[in-house]
CSV table of C-alpha atoms in Angstrom, one decimal:
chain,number,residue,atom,x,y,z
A,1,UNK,CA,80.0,-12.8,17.5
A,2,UNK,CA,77.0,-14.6,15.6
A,3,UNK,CA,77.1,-14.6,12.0
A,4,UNK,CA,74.2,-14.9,9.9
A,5,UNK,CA,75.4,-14.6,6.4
A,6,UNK,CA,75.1,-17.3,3.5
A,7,UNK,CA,77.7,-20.4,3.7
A,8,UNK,CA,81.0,-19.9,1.6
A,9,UNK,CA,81.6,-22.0,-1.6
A,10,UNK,CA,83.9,-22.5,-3.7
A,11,UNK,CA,84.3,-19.2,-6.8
A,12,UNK,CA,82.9,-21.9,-9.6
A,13,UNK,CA,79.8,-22.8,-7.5
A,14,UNK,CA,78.5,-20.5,-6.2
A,15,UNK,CA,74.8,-20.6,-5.3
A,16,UNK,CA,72.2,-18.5,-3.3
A,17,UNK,CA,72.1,-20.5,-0.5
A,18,UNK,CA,76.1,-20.3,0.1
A,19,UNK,CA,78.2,-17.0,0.0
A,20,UNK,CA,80.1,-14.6,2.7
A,21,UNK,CA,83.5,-15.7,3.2
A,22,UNK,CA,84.5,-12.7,4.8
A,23,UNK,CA,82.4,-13.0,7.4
A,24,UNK,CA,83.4,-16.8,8.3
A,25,UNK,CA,87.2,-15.8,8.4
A,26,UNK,CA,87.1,-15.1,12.2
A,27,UNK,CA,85.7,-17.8,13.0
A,28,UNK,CA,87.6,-20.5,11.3
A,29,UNK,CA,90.8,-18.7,12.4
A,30,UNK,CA,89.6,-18.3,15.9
A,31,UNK,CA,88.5,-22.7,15.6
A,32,UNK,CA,92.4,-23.7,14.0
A,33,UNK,CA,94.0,-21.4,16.7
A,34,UNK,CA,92.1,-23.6,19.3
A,35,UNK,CA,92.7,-27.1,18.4
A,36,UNK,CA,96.8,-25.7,17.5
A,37,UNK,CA,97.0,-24.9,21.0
A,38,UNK,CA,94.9,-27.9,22.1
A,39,UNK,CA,97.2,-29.7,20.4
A,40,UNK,CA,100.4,-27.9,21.9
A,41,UNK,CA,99.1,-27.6,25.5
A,42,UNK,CA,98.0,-31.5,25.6
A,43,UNK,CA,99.4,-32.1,29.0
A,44,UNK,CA,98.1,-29.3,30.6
A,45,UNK,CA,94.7,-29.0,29.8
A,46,UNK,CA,92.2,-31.8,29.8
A,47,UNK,CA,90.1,-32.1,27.1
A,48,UNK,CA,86.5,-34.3,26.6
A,49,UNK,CA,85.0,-35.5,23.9
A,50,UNK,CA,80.8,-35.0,23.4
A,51,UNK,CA,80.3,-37.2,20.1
A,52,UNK,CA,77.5,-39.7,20.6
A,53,UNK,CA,78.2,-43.5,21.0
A,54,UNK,CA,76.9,-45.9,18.1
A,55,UNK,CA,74.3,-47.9,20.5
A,56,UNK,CA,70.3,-48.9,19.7
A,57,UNK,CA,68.5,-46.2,21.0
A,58,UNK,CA,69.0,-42.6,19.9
A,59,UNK,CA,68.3,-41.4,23.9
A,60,UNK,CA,70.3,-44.0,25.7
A,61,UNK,CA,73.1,-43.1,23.0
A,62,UNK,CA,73.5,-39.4,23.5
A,63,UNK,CA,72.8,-40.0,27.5
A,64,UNK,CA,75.7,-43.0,27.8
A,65,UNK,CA,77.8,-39.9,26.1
A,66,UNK,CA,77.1,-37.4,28.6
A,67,UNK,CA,77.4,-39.7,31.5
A,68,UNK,CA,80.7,-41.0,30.8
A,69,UNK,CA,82.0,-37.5,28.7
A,70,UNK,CA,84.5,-37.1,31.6
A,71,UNK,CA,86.9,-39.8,30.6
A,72,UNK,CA,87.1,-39.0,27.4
A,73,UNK,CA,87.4,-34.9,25.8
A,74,UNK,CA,86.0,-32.5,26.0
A,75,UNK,CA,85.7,-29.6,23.5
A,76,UNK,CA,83.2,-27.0,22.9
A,77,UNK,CA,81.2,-27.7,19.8
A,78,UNK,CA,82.3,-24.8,16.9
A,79,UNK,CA,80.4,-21.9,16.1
A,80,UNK,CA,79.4,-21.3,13.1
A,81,UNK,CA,77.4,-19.4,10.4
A,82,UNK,CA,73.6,-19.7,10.8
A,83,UNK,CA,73.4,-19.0,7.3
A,84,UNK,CA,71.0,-16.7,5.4
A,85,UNK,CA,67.5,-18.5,6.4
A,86,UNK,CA,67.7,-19.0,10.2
A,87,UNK,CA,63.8,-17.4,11.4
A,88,UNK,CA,65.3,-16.3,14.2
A,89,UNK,CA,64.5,-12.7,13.5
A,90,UNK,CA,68.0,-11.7,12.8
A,91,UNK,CA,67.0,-12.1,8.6
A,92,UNK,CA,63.4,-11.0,8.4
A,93,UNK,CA,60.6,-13.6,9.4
A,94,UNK,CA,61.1,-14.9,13.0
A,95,UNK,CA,59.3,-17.9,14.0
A,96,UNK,CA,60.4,-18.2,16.9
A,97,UNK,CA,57.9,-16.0,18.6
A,98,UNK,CA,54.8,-17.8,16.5
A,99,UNK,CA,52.5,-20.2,18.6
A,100,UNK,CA,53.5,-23.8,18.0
A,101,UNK,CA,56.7,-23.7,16.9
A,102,UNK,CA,57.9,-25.6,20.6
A,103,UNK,CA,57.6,-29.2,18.5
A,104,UNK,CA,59.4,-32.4,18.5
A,105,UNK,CA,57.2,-33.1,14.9
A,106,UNK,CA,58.9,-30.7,12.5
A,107,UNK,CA,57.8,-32.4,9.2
A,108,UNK,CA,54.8,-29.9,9.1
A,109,UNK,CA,54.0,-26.6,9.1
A,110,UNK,CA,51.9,-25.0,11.6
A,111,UNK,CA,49.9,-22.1,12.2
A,112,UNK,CA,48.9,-19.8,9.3
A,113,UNK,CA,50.9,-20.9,7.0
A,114,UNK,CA,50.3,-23.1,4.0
A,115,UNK,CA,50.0,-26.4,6.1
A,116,UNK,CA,52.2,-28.3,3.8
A,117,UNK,CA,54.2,-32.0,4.8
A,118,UNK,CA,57.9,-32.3,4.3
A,119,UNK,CA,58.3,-35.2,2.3
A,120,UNK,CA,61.5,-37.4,2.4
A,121,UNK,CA,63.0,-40.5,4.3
A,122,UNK,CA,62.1,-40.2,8.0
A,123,UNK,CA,65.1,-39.2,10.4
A,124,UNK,CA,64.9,-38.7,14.1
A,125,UNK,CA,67.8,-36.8,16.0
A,126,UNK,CA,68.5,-36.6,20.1
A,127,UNK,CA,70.8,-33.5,20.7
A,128,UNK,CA,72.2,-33.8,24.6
A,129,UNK,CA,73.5,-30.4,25.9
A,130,UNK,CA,75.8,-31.0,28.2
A,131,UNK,CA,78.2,-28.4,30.3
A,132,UNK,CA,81.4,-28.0,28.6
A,133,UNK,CA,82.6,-26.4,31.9
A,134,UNK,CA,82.0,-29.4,34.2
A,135,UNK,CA,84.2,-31.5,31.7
A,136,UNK,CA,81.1,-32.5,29.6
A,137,UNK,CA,79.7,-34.9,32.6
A,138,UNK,CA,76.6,-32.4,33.5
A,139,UNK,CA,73.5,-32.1,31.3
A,140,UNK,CA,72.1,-29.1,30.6
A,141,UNK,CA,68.3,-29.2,32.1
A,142,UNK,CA,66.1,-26.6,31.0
A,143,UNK,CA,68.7,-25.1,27.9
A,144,UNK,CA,66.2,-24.9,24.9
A,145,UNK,CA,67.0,-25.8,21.3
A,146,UNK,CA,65.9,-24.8,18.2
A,147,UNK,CA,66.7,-26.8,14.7
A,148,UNK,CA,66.3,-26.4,11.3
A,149,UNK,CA,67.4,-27.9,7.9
A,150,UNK,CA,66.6,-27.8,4.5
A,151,UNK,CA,63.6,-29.7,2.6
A,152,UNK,CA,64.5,-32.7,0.4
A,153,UNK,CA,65.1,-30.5,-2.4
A,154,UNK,CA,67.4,-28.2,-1.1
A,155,UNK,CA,65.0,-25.0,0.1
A,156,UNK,CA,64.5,-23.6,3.4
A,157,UNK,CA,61.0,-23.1,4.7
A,158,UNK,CA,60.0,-19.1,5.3
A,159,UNK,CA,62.6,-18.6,2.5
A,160,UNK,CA,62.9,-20.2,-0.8
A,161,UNK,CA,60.2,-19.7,-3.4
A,162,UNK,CA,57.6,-22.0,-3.5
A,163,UNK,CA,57.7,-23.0,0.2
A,164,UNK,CA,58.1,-19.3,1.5
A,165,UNK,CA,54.9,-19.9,2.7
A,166,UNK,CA,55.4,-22.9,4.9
A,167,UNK,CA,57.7,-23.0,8.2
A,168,UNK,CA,58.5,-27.1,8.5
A,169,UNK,CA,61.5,-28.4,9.2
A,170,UNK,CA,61.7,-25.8,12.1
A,171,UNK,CA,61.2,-26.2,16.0
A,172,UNK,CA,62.1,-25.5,19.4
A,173,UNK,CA,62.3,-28.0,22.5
A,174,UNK,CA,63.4,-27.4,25.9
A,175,UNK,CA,65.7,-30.3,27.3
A,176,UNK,CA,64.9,-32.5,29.5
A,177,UNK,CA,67.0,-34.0,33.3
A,178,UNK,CA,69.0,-35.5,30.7
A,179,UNK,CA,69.7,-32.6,28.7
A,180,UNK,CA,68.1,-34.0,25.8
A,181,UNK,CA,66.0,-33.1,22.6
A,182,UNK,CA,64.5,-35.5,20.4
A,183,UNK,CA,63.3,-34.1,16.9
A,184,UNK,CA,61.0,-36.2,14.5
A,185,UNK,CA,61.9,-34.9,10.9
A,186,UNK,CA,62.7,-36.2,7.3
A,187,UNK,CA,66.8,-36.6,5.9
A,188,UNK,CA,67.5,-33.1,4.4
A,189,UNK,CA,69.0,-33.0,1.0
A,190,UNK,CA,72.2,-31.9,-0.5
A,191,UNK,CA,71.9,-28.7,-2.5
A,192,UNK,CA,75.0,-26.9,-4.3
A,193,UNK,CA,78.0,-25.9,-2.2
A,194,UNK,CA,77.3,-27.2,1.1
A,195,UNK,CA,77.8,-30.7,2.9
A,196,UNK,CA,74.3,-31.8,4.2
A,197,UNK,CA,74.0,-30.5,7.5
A,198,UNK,CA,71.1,-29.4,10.4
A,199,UNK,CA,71.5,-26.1,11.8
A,200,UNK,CA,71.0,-25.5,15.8
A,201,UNK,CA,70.9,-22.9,18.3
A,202,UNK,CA,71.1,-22.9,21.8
A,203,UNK,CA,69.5,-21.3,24.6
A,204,UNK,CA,69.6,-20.6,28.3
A,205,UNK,CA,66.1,-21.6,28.3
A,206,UNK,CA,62.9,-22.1,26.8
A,207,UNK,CA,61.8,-18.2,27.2
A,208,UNK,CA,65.1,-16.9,25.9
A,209,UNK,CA,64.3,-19.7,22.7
A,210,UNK,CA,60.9,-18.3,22.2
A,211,UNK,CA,62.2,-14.4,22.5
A,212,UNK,CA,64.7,-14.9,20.0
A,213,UNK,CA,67.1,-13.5,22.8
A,214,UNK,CA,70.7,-14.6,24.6
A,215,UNK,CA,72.1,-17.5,22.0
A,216,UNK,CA,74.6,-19.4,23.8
A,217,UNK,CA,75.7,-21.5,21.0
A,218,UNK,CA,75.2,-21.5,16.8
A,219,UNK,CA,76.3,-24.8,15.3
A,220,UNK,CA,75.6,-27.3,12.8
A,221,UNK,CA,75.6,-31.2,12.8
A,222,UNK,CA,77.0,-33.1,10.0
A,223,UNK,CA,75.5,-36.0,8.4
A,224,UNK,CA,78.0,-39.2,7.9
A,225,UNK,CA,78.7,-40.0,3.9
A,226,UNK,CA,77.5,-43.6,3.6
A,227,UNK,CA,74.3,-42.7,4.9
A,228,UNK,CA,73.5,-39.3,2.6
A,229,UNK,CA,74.6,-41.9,0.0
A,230,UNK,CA,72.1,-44.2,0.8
A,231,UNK,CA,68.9,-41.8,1.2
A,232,UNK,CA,70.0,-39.8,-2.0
A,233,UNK,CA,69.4,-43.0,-3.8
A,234,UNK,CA,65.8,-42.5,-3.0
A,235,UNK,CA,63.2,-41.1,-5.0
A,236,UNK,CA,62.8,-37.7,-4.7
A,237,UNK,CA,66.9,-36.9,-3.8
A,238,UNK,CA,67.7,-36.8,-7.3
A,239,UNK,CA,69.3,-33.7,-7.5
A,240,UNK,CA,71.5,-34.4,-4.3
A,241,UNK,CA,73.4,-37.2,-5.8
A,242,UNK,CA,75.4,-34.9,-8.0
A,243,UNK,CA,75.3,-32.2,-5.4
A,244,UNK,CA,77.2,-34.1,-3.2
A,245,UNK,CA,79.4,-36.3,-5.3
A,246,UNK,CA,81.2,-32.5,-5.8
A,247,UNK,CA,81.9,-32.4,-2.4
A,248,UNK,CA,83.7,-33.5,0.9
A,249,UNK,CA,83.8,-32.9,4.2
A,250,UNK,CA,87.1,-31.8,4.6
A,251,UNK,CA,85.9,-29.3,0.7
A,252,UNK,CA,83.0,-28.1,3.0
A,253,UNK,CA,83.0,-24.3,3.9
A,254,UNK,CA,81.8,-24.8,7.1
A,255,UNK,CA,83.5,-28.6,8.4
A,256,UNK,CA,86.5,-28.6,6.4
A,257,UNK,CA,88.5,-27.2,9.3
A,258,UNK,CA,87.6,-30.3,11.7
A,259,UNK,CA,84.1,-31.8,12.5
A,260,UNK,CA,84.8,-34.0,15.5
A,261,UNK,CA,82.1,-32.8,17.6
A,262,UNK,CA,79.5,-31.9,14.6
A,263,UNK,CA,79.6,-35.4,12.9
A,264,UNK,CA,76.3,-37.1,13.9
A,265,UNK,CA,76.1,-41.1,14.6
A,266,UNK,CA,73.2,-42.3,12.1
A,267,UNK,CA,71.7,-45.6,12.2
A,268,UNK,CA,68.8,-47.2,10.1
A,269,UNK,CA,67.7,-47.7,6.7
A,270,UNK,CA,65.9,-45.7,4.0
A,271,UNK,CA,62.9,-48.5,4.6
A,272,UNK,CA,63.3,-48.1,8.4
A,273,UNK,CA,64.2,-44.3,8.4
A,274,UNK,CA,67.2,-43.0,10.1
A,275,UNK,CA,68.0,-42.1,14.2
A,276,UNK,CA,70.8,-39.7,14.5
A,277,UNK,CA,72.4,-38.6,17.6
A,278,UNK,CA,74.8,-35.6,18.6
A,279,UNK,CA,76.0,-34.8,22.0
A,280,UNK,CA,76.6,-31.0,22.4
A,281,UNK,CA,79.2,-29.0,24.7
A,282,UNK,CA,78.5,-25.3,25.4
């Protein structure tokens, strides 16, 4: 069952962004019960592994995963929280059904909304769904995605005052023979409570995306420590350096019960910008 309730933190930091515990405990029982008897049943189930390789090009990366993914293991990527600002109808504003919202640009807003430019050091991600059931080998052609992540400061378009009235950092794509999405964006920041992460959802297709109907999968991709330590050196990330220098993966509501196949490959530089890439299994 979907959740869409604010991430859980710990009692002492609590922050609007982050709370619901209750409603994660399924979940993150249902995820330790899996990899137990993952672990238990090694021999008798196969498993494949969907994390991107660390090669030059953010497409060849995630499609070199997919290709060979049946060598290696295979395992579902985790559902999770979609948190309290989603836009996909199911907390208030959906912007899913609003014309231009099928991007690969999400740095701007669009439509009738302010107009405004996310600011921040420039990151690029390729998602590739692939078939979880065909071992991870088959990409998912035609599946739709749709991504969004906090601002540089910390606040979610649609959402948090003062940029309530924009909708960047939020976009649909449908994937292509490869099973592939390729987002242009800016690195998100680090606000209290939660590791720095994107959120995604995936759909059968394109016109399931844009209805806001049939979710396959709700996950979220988590952004390697050397890099956020890099970027939040940056003007502008100020606030994030002491935002995440309180926490950990392994602290983190959401990936501190295992973050194999959510853990992004990140290349680049904050003069360059960044290229991420994640290989999905649903």
């Amino acid at each position: 069952m979907r959740r869409h309730h604010d991430d859980e933190v710990p009692e002492d930091e609590i922050h609007e962004h982050d709370r619901g515990l209750a409603y994660d405990l399924p979940v993150l029982a249902r995820r330790r019960m899996i990899r137990l008897m993952a672990g238990v049943g090694a021999g008798l189930v196969p498993l494949v592994g969907c994390t991107a390789d660390d090669t030059s090009s953010p497409s060849a990366s995630a499609a070199d995963s997919a290709a060979s993914a049946g060598s290696a293991e295979c395992v579902t990527v985790p559902e999770e929280t979609a948190g309290p600002y989603p836009g996909d109808g199911s907390n208030g504003v959906n912007v899913l059904k609003e014309s231009g919202v099928v991007r690969g640009d999400i740095t701007r807003s669009f439509g009738d909304s302010a107009g405004g430019t996310a600011e921040g050091v420039p990151l690029t991600f390729t998602l590739t769904v692939v078939d979880a059931a065909s071992g991870c080998g088959t990409p998912k052609r035609g599946a739709a995605v749709y991504v969004w992540h906090c601002d540089r400061e910390g606040g979610y378009s649609l959402y948090t005052e003062g940029v309530a009235d924009e909708n960047y950092l939020r976009g649909v794509q449908e994937t292509d023979e490869r099973g592939q999405v390729t987002f242009t964006s800016v690195f998100p920041g680090c606000y209290p409570g939660r590791w720095p992460h994107i959120h995604f959802e995936v759909y059968g297709s394109l016109a399931d995306a844009t209805t806001a109907t049939a979710i396959t999968s709700t996950s979220q991709l988590a952004l390697p420590k050397e890099v956020c330590d890099a970027v939040y050196a940056a003007e502008g990330y100020e606030s994030s350096v002491d935002n995440l220098g309180r926490l950990s993966l392994e602290s983190d509501s959401v990936f501190r019960d295992g973050h194999d196949q959510q853990l992004a490959v990140v290349k680049g530089s904050v003069a360059e910008g960044y290229t991420a890439t994640l290989t999905i299994a649903v």
